[in-house]
GROMACS .gro file of C-alpha atoms in nm:
model
  403
    1GLY     CA    1  -3.766   1.851   3.219
    2VAL     CA    2  -3.803   1.566   2.969
    3THR     CA    3  -3.550   1.455   2.715
    4ARG     CA    4  -3.687   1.258   2.417
    5LEU     CA    5  -3.463   1.043   2.188
    6LEU     CA    6  -3.545   0.946   1.837
    7LEU     CA    7  -3.341   0.703   1.618
    8THR     CA    8  -3.406   0.800   1.261
    9ARG     CA    9  -3.256   0.740   0.921
   10ILE     CA   10  -3.176   1.030   0.670
   11PRO     CA   11  -3.240   0.911   0.308
   12PHE     CA   12  -2.918   0.861   0.107
   13PHE     CA   13  -2.721   0.919   0.430
   14LYS     CA   14  -2.721   0.726   0.755
   15GLU     CA   15  -2.892   0.675   1.094
   16ILE     CA   16  -2.878   0.956   1.362
   17ILE     CA   17  -3.008   1.003   1.708
   18VAL     CA   18  -3.220   1.321   1.763
   19SER     CA   19  -3.255   1.438   2.122
   20SER     CA   20  -3.497   1.700   2.228
   21PHE     CA   21  -3.513   1.869   2.584
   22ALA     CA   22  -3.803   2.084   2.701
   23CYS     CA   23  -3.857   2.251   3.038
   24ASP     CA   24  -4.207   2.343   3.145
   25SER     CA   25  -4.082   2.576   3.428
   26CYS     CA   26  -3.888   2.833   3.214
   27SER     CA   27  -3.995   2.711   2.868
   28TRP     CA   28  -3.622   2.649   2.769
   29SER     CA   29  -3.581   2.396   2.486
   30ASN     CA   30  -3.290   2.244   2.314
   31THR     CA   31  -3.230   1.993   2.028
   32GLU     CA   32  -2.915   1.797   1.949
   33ILE     CA   33  -2.809   1.526   1.715
   34GLN     CA   34  -2.556   1.248   1.748
   35SER     CA   35  -2.431   1.008   1.481
   36ALA     CA   36  -2.569   0.652   1.553
   37GLY     CA   37  -2.271   0.507   1.338
   38ARG     CA   38  -1.900   0.496   1.392
   39ILE     CA   39  -1.645   0.754   1.282
   40GLN     CA   40  -1.604   0.708   0.905
   41GLU     CA   41  -1.269   0.601   0.739
   42LEU     CA   42  -1.248   0.931   0.540
   43GLY     CA   43  -1.341   1.287   0.635
   44VAL     CA   44  -1.602   1.469   0.421
   45ARG     CA   45  -1.638   1.824   0.287
   46TYR     CA   46  -1.969   1.963   0.144
   47THR     CA   47  -1.934   2.265  -0.087
   48LEU     CA   48  -2.281   2.419  -0.174
   49ALA     CA   49  -2.337   2.703  -0.407
   50VAL     CA   50  -2.648   2.881  -0.262
   51THR     CA   51  -2.827   3.060  -0.533
   52SER     CA   52  -3.197   3.064  -0.429
   53ARG     CA   53  -3.425   3.076  -0.139
   54GLN     CA   54  -3.495   2.700  -0.198
   55ASP     CA   55  -3.128   2.635  -0.118
   56MET     CA   56  -3.179   2.780   0.222
   57ASN     CA   57  -3.429   2.517   0.303
   58ARG     CA   58  -3.185   2.226   0.250
   59GLU     CA   59  -3.153   2.000   0.541
   60VAL     CA   60  -2.812   1.989   0.720
   61VAL     CA   61  -2.663   1.751   0.963
   62LYS     CA   62  -2.378   1.930   1.139
   63THR     CA   63  -2.197   1.733   1.404
   64ASP     CA   64  -2.018   1.895   1.699
   65CYS     CA   65  -1.673   1.821   1.531
   66ALA     CA   66  -1.773   1.992   1.199
   67THR     CA   67  -1.660   2.328   1.077
   68ALA     CA   68  -1.902   2.554   0.879
   69ARG     CA   69  -1.778   2.833   0.665
   70ILE     CA   70  -1.906   3.116   0.439
   71PRO     CA   71  -1.594   3.231   0.253
   72GLU     CA   72  -1.767   3.542   0.110
   73LEU     CA   73  -1.806   3.684   0.457
   74ASP     CA   74  -1.486   3.535   0.600
   75PHE     CA   75  -1.722   3.364   0.847
   76GLU     CA   76  -1.647   3.039   1.031
   77ILE     CA   77  -1.812   2.833   1.303
   78PRO     CA   78  -1.517   2.635   1.449
   79ALA     CA   79  -1.543   2.270   1.551
   80PHE     CA   80  -1.671   2.187   1.901
   81THR     CA   81  -1.813   2.534   1.959
   82GLN     CA   82  -2.179   2.408   1.902
   83LYS     CA   83  -2.349   2.081   1.970
   84GLY     CA   84  -2.452   1.863   1.670
   85VAL     CA   85  -2.773   1.985   1.513
   86LEU     CA   86  -3.022   1.877   1.249
   87THR     CA   87  -3.143   2.186   1.079
   88THR     CA   88  -3.141   2.387   0.749
   89ILE     CA   89  -2.889   2.622   0.614
   90GLU     CA   90  -3.108   2.908   0.716
   91GLY     CA   91  -3.133   2.750   1.058
   92ILE     CA   92  -2.748   2.752   1.086
   93ILE     CA   93  -2.745   3.124   0.995
   94ASP     CA   94  -3.011   3.210   1.257
   95ARG     CA   95  -2.824   3.012   1.517
   96ALA     CA   96  -2.514   3.217   1.446
   97VAL     CA   97  -2.699   3.540   1.457
   98ALA     CA   98  -2.856   3.443   1.788
   99GLY     CA   99  -2.512   3.362   1.925
  100LEU     CA  100  -2.366   3.695   1.821
  101GLU     CA  101  -2.670   3.892   1.955
  102GLN     CA  102  -2.657   3.723   2.288
  103ASP     CA  103  -2.375   3.931   2.437
  104GLN     CA  104  -2.440   4.260   2.242
  105PRO     CA  105  -2.585   4.450   2.540
  106ILE     CA  106  -2.268   4.385   2.748
  107ARG     CA  107  -2.050   4.484   2.461
  108ARG     CA  108  -2.230   4.816   2.404
  109ALA     CA  109  -2.167   4.896   2.774
  110THR     CA  110  -1.797   4.817   2.752
  111ASP     CA  111  -1.687   4.869   2.390
  112GLU     CA  112  -1.914   5.055   2.158
  113GLU     CA  113  -1.687   5.022   1.857
  114VAL     CA  114  -1.676   4.640   1.883
  115ALA     CA  115  -2.060   4.621   1.935
  116ASN     CA  116  -2.114   4.842   1.616
  117LYS     CA  117  -1.884   4.614   1.410
  118ILE     CA  118  -2.069   4.300   1.525
  119ASP     CA  119  -2.411   4.467   1.457
  120GLU     CA  120  -2.281   4.535   1.097
  121PHE     CA  121  -2.172   4.174   1.058
  122ILE     CA  122  -2.500   4.046   1.193
  123GLY     CA  123  -2.680   4.263   0.925
  124LYS     CA  124  -2.471   4.091   0.662
  125LEU     CA  125  -2.567   3.748   0.784
  126LYS     CA  126  -2.930   3.840   0.781
  127GLN     CA  127  -2.894   3.970   0.420
  128LEU     CA  128  -2.755   3.621   0.320
  129LYS     CA  129  -3.101   3.473   0.409
  130GLU     CA  130  -3.257   3.688   0.137
  131VAL     CA  131  -3.008   3.545  -0.127
  132HIS     CA  132  -2.978   3.876  -0.317
  133SER     CA  133  -2.648   3.732  -0.442
  134SER     CA  134  -2.506   3.382  -0.444
  135PHE     CA  135  -2.266   3.261  -0.176
  136THR     CA  136  -2.084   2.944  -0.088
  137PHE     CA  137  -2.174   2.727   0.215
  138ILE     CA  138  -1.903   2.472   0.321
  139ILE     CA  139  -1.918   2.207   0.587
  140ASP     CA  140  -1.593   2.031   0.673
  141ASP     CA  141  -1.629   1.727   0.899
  142PRO     CA  142  -1.320   1.510   0.977
  143SER     CA  143  -1.544   1.234   1.125
  144GLY     CA  144  -1.727   1.195   0.791
  145ASN     CA  145  -2.071   1.214   0.965
  146SER     CA  146  -2.209   1.543   0.851
  147PHE     CA  147  -2.454   1.589   0.566
  148VAL     CA  148  -2.596   1.847   0.325
  149GLU     CA  149  -2.933   1.740   0.156
  150ASN     CA  150  -2.945   1.685  -0.219
  151PRO     CA  151  -3.304   1.752  -0.327
  152HIS     CA  152  -3.236   1.592  -0.660
  153ALA     CA  153  -3.125   1.253  -0.517
  154PRO     CA  154  -3.036   0.993  -0.646
  155GLN     CA  155  -2.956   1.229  -0.943
  156LYS     CA  156  -2.636   1.434  -0.929
  157ASP     CA  157  -2.678   1.789  -0.775
  158ASP     CA  158  -2.464   2.039  -0.982
  159ALA     CA  159  -2.462   2.293  -0.704
  160LEU     CA  160  -2.327   2.049  -0.434
  161VAL     CA  161  -1.973   1.916  -0.442
  162VAL     CA  162  -1.886   1.632  -0.199
  163THR     CA  163  -1.519   1.565  -0.138
  164HIS     CA  164  -1.384   1.275   0.074
  165TYR     CA  165  -1.032   1.310   0.213
  166ARG     CA  166  -0.785   1.143   0.455
  167ARG     CA  167  -0.759   1.283   0.808
  168THR     CA  168  -0.437   1.456   0.910
  169PRO     CA  169  -0.282   1.342   1.231
  170GLN     CA  170  -0.404   1.667   1.401
  171GLN     CA  171  -0.771   1.591   1.298
  172ALA     CA  172  -0.735   1.232   1.424
  173ALA     CA  173  -0.607   1.355   1.752
  174MET     CA  174  -0.893   1.591   1.780
  175LEU     CA  175  -1.135   1.299   1.735
  176GLY     CA  176  -0.951   1.086   1.984
  177LEU     CA  177  -0.799   0.851   1.714
  178GLU     CA  178  -0.441   0.957   1.776
  179GLY     CA  179  -0.326   0.614   1.902
  180GLU     CA  180  -0.517   0.431   1.621
  181GLU     CA  181  -0.383   0.649   1.339
  182LEU     CA  182  -0.022   0.615   1.466
  183GLU     CA  183  -0.051   0.235   1.469
  184GLU     CA  184  -0.191   0.225   1.117
  185LYS     CA  185   0.096   0.211   0.875
  186PRO     CA  186   0.074   0.156   0.492
  187ALA     CA  187   0.070  -0.218   0.454
  188ASP     CA  188   0.252  -0.220   0.129
  189SER     CA  189   0.540  -0.005   0.245
  190ALA     CA  190   0.882  -0.145   0.152
  191GLU     CA  191   0.998  -0.103   0.511
  192ASP     CA  192   0.722  -0.314   0.651
  193LEU     CA  193   0.791  -0.577   0.388
  194ARG     CA  194   1.157  -0.597   0.484
  195ASN     CA  195   1.070  -0.653   0.856
  196GLU     CA  196   0.776  -0.880   0.820
  197VAL     CA  197   0.727  -1.236   0.704
  198LEU     CA  198   0.406  -1.255   0.497
  199GLN     CA  199   0.216  -1.580   0.505
  200PHE     CA  200  -0.055  -1.702   0.286
  201ASN     CA  201  -0.255  -2.024   0.224
  202THR     CA  202  -0.166  -2.256  -0.057
  203ASN     CA  203  -0.184  -2.617  -0.141
  204CYS     CA  204   0.108  -2.852  -0.123
  205PRO     CA  205   0.256  -2.939  -0.475
  206GLU     CA  206   0.304  -3.295  -0.364
  207CYS     CA  207  -0.008  -3.407  -0.188
  208ASN     CA  208  -0.245  -3.112  -0.247
  209ALA     CA  209  -0.310  -3.077   0.121
  210PRO     CA  210  -0.362  -2.720   0.263
  211ALA     CA  211  -0.024  -2.563   0.338
  212ASN     CA  212   0.131  -2.229   0.440
  213THR     CA  213   0.372  -2.034   0.219
  214ASN     CA  214   0.589  -1.776   0.384
  215MET     CA  215   0.723  -1.481   0.186
  216LYS     CA  216   1.005  -1.246   0.286
  217LEU     CA  217   1.185  -0.952   0.114
  218VAL     CA  218   1.544  -0.964   0.170
  219GLN     CA  219   1.821  -0.709   0.075
  220ILE     CA  220   2.138  -0.873  -0.041
  221PRO     CA  221   2.443  -0.648   0.047
  222HIS     CA  222   2.607  -0.505  -0.271
  223PHE     CA  223   2.333  -0.649  -0.490
  224LYS     CA  224   1.957  -0.582  -0.483
  225GLU     CA  225   1.636  -0.705  -0.317
  226VAL     CA  226   1.491  -1.053  -0.362
  227ILE     CA  227   1.179  -1.221  -0.255
  228ILE     CA  228   1.225  -1.562  -0.077
  229MET     CA  229   0.915  -1.799  -0.077
  230ALA     CA  230   0.909  -2.113   0.144
  231THR     CA  231   0.637  -2.373   0.163
  232ASN     CA  232   0.621  -2.649   0.445
  233CYS     CA  233   0.355  -2.929   0.436
  234ASP     CA  234   0.255  -3.074   0.764
  235SER     CA  235   0.066  -3.358   0.602
  236CYS     CA  236   0.349  -3.514   0.381
  237GLY     CA  237   0.652  -3.323   0.515
  238HIS     CA  238   0.729  -3.176   0.184
  239ARG     CA  239   0.944  -2.860   0.199
  240THR     CA  240   1.038  -2.633  -0.079
  241ASN     CA  241   1.181  -2.281  -0.119
  242GLU     CA  242   1.214  -2.053  -0.421
  243VAL     CA  243   1.366  -1.709  -0.471
  244LYS     CA  244   1.229  -1.442  -0.711
  245SER     CA  245   1.424  -1.130  -0.814
  246GLY     CA  246   1.283  -0.823  -0.664
  247GLY     CA  247   1.403  -0.606  -0.950
  248ALA     CA  248   1.368  -0.565  -1.327
  249ILE     CA  249   1.568  -0.745  -1.595
  250GLU     CA  250   1.907  -0.585  -1.618
  251PRO     CA  251   2.020  -0.397  -1.939
  252GLN     CA  252   2.301  -0.656  -1.986
  253GLY     CA  253   2.356  -1.023  -1.895
  254THR     CA  254   2.601  -1.135  -1.631
  255ARG     CA  255   2.858  -1.405  -1.639
  256ILE     CA  256   3.012  -1.486  -1.292
  257THR     CA  257   3.320  -1.713  -1.262
  258LEU     CA  258   3.458  -1.826  -0.928
  259ARG     CA  259   3.773  -2.027  -0.899
  260ILE     CA  260   3.724  -2.265  -0.610
  261THR     CA  261   4.053  -2.283  -0.410
  262ASP     CA  262   3.963  -2.332  -0.046
  263PRO     CA  263   3.686  -2.515   0.155
  264SER     CA  264   3.565  -2.174   0.277
  265ASP     CA  265   3.440  -2.098  -0.062
  266MET     CA  266   3.164  -2.341  -0.003
  267THR     CA  267   2.992  -2.100   0.248
  268ARG     CA  268   2.970  -1.801  -0.004
  269ASP     CA  269   2.608  -1.694  -0.058
  270ILE     CA  270   2.449  -1.762  -0.402
  271LEU     CA  271   2.145  -1.619  -0.566
  272LYS     CA  272   2.054  -1.830  -0.867
  273SER     CA  273   1.759  -1.691  -1.060
  274GLU     CA  274   1.530  -1.898  -1.286
  275THR     CA  275   1.701  -1.765  -1.592
  276CYS     CA  276   2.059  -1.869  -1.476
  277SER     CA  277   2.264  -2.164  -1.615
  278VAL     CA  278   2.545  -2.330  -1.417
  279GLU     CA  279   2.866  -2.483  -1.561
  280ILE     CA  280   3.161  -2.665  -1.399
  281PRO     CA  281   3.402  -2.723  -1.691
  282GLU     CA  282   3.628  -2.961  -1.490
  283LEU     CA  283   3.337  -3.214  -1.448
  284GLU     CA  284   3.203  -3.144  -1.797
  285PHE     CA  285   2.878  -3.061  -1.631
  286GLU     CA  286   2.620  -2.785  -1.735
  287LEU     CA  287   2.289  -2.717  -1.564
  288GLY     CA  288   2.053  -2.540  -1.806
  289MET     CA  289   1.826  -2.238  -1.757
  290GLY     CA  290   1.514  -2.305  -1.547
  291ALA     CA  291   1.652  -2.628  -1.381
  292LEU     CA  292   1.618  -2.615  -0.994
  293GLY     CA  293   1.429  -2.287  -1.015
  294GLY     CA  294   1.540  -1.985  -0.830
  295LYS     CA  295   1.760  -2.052  -0.524
  296PHE     CA  296   1.908  -1.841  -0.257
  297THR     CA  297   2.152  -2.056  -0.070
  298THR     CA  298   2.529  -2.131  -0.040
  299LEU     CA  299   2.769  -2.270  -0.294
  300GLU     CA  300   2.766  -2.602  -0.091
  301GLY     CA  301   2.389  -2.604  -0.077
  302LEU     CA  302   2.367  -2.559  -0.449
  303LEU     CA  303   2.618  -2.848  -0.525
  304LYS     CA  304   2.392  -3.057  -0.288
  305ASP     CA  305   2.077  -2.981  -0.482
  306ILE     CA  306   2.263  -3.052  -0.815
  307ARG     CA  307   2.365  -3.391  -0.672
  308GLU     CA  308   2.006  -3.478  -0.580
  309LEU     CA  309   1.889  -3.356  -0.914
  310VAL     CA  310   2.125  -3.594  -1.086
  311GLU     CA  311   2.047  -3.889  -0.852
  312ARG     CA  312   1.680  -3.860  -0.915
  313ASN     CA  313   1.733  -3.931  -1.294
  314PRO     CA  314   1.505  -4.246  -1.352
  315PHE     CA  315   1.731  -4.385  -1.622
  316THR     CA  316   2.007  -4.440  -1.364
  317LEU     CA  317   1.786  -4.616  -1.112
  318GLY     CA  318   1.600  -4.943  -1.087
  319ASP     CA  319   1.538  -5.183  -1.367
  320SER     CA  320   1.584  -4.925  -1.648
  321SER     CA  321   1.949  -4.851  -1.544
  322THR     CA  322   2.254  -5.011  -1.707
  323PRO     CA  323   2.580  -5.075  -1.536
  324SER     CA  324   2.771  -4.832  -1.748
  325LYS     CA  325   2.524  -4.544  -1.664
  326THR     CA  326   2.534  -4.625  -1.298
  327GLU     CA  327   2.914  -4.629  -1.299
  328LYS     CA  328   2.923  -4.288  -1.474
  329LEU     CA  329   2.680  -4.143  -1.225
  330GLN     CA  330   2.876  -4.271  -0.927
  331GLU     CA  331   3.204  -4.130  -1.081
  332PHE     CA  332   3.044  -3.793  -1.143
  333ILE     CA  333   2.901  -3.785  -0.771
  334GLY     CA  334   3.250  -3.869  -0.645
  335LYS     CA  335   3.409  -3.580  -0.852
  336LEU     CA  336   3.131  -3.355  -0.722
  337GLN     CA  337   3.219  -3.436  -0.363
  338GLU     CA  338   3.589  -3.373  -0.431
  339VAL     CA  339   3.511  -3.019  -0.556
  340LYS     CA  340   3.392  -2.932  -0.208
  341GLY     CA  341   3.743  -2.794  -0.131
  342LYS     CA  342   3.945  -3.088  -0.223
  343THR     CA  343   3.975  -3.022  -0.608
  344LYS     CA  344   4.036  -2.689  -0.756
  345ALA     CA  345   3.763  -2.613  -1.008
  346HIS     CA  346   3.569  -2.332  -1.175
  347PHE     CA  347   3.216  -2.258  -1.103
  348ILE     CA  348   3.046  -2.054  -1.377
  349MET     CA  349   2.703  -1.877  -1.349
  350ASP     CA  350   2.559  -1.734  -1.677
  351ASP     CA  351   2.248  -1.520  -1.625
  352PRO     CA  352   2.121  -1.335  -1.939
  353ALA     CA  353   1.877  -1.141  -1.713
  354GLY     CA  354   2.159  -1.025  -1.492
  355ASN     CA  355   1.961  -1.120  -1.176
  356SER     CA  356   2.204  -1.372  -1.025
  357TYR     CA  357   2.463  -1.306  -0.758
  358LEU     CA  358   2.765  -1.481  -0.596
  359GLN     CA  359   2.904  -1.336  -0.273
  360ASN     CA  360   3.223  -1.146  -0.289
  361VAL     CA  361   3.379  -1.209   0.063
  362TYR     CA  362   3.625  -0.918   0.004
  363ALA     CA  363   3.343  -0.646  -0.060
  364PRO     CA  364   3.367  -0.374  -0.122
  365GLU     CA  365   3.721  -0.463  -0.247
  366GLU     CA  366   3.798  -0.680  -0.547
  367ASP     CA  367   3.793  -1.062  -0.519
  368PRO     CA  368   4.094  -1.220  -0.686
  369GLU     CA  369   3.894  -1.538  -0.727
  370LEU     CA  370   3.585  -1.397  -0.855
  371LYS     CA  371   3.528  -1.252  -1.194
  372VAL     CA  372   3.207  -1.075  -1.300
  373GLU     CA  373   3.152  -1.002  -1.676
  374ARG     CA  374   2.880  -0.799  -1.839
  375TYR     CA  375   2.777  -0.878  -2.196
  376GLU     CA  376   2.515  -0.783  -2.453
  377ARG     CA  377   2.238  -1.047  -2.493
  378THR     CA  378   2.203  -1.229  -2.817
  379PHE     CA  379   1.876  -1.224  -3.019
  380GLU     CA  380   1.800  -1.579  -2.893
  381GLN     CA  381   1.865  -1.488  -2.539
  382ASN     CA  382   1.639  -1.191  -2.564
  383GLU     CA  383   1.371  -1.427  -2.733
  384ASP     CA  384   1.390  -1.663  -2.440
  385LEU     CA  385   1.330  -1.385  -2.202
  386GLY     CA  386   1.047  -1.245  -2.412
  387LEU     CA  387   1.223  -0.909  -2.460
  388ASN     CA  388   1.201  -0.900  -2.850
  389ASP     CA  389   0.826  -0.837  -2.858
  390MET     CA  390   0.816  -0.630  -2.545
  391LYS     CA  391   0.771  -0.261  -2.616
  392THR     CA  392   0.750  -0.016  -2.315
  393GLU     CA  393   0.776   0.321  -2.501
  394GLY     CA  394   0.571   0.466  -2.772
  395TYR     CA  395   0.325   0.179  -2.800
  396GLU     CA  396   0.020   0.415  -2.717
  397SER     CA  397   0.086   0.629  -3.044
  398GLU     CA  398   0.142   0.326  -3.253
  399GLY     CA  399  -0.177   0.166  -3.133
  400ALA     CA  400  -0.371   0.490  -3.205
  401SER     CA  401  -0.227   0.511  -3.558
  402ALA     CA  402  -0.321   0.145  -3.621
  403ARG     CA  403  -0.680   0.212  -3.539
   0.00000   0.00000   0.00000
């Protein structure tokens, strides 16, 4: 015999391969279709309300993995029981009738009752072709490559409902995609973010050369999640890191006071948010909100950053400096060095947003040297945080009444 292949495109659908086989000896013939594209990202379900003889002539592409159903007769053609076919709705019914009639002589010889029931069902299928009453025709294809013609295209067809859906693991396994589906996990899941360092391209803030910024979601024990961002520039060697709170602004502000009594206190972890101010009363030093940005470091690391910030003051360096200012700066730096375990001092963090943290080394027990106070924010503090004009409830109704 001879097999003929034709690559064709169905309007408003996709390309398919039509194969036709004919045998000159016994006159047997067969036609099949295969999708010329890949398996689609979503499965598809076509639901057609058949109400007239014209609907029976609609073209249908049914792949071998598609299921065809007629709910009114409780009739279903399961997946992989037929080869893919390009036909009409009437052709699918004729094919089903031919399949049922094929073994009827054997059934009549073995079980007359079953044969009679199948004859009765075949009669119902043939009645459908006359469309004396409307019925529903459904094609469900997990591969997304089946098709039911819309004669009104590109306008909408009111009788045809097309639904796209995500495949279940069972359907993916049926299509041979089991390994692929298992590997695909939601990219935005919190578990993935905790275990993965995300990287994106940015420009260096110093020399504007292309650089990479790494971002990691970190869970701080007995506190909350934070986002750490670090940028390294290969061109100029500039390195910077910043921390962002992973949660919302807390209902109350937080004031954390640590009495530094031992050099081991320098190793305590610190999360200083952008809204946190730092104070060391013994040195008459105060670092305002926004200075140094967000930091996730140790107490020693934060004191080192404070020292570098003070030393970079242009009015204490070079020709613009005066001896008195330089002496005061050196005296302050000396006292700051002594704080690192030699001098007892108080370290105070005041964060109106409540998103800062100082490690309790005795957790979950109380730390005798650490005091955490919650307080109500003042109007000015709410104004700085932009909360006075922020309305999260009832704004829709107010906006509607204003219109």
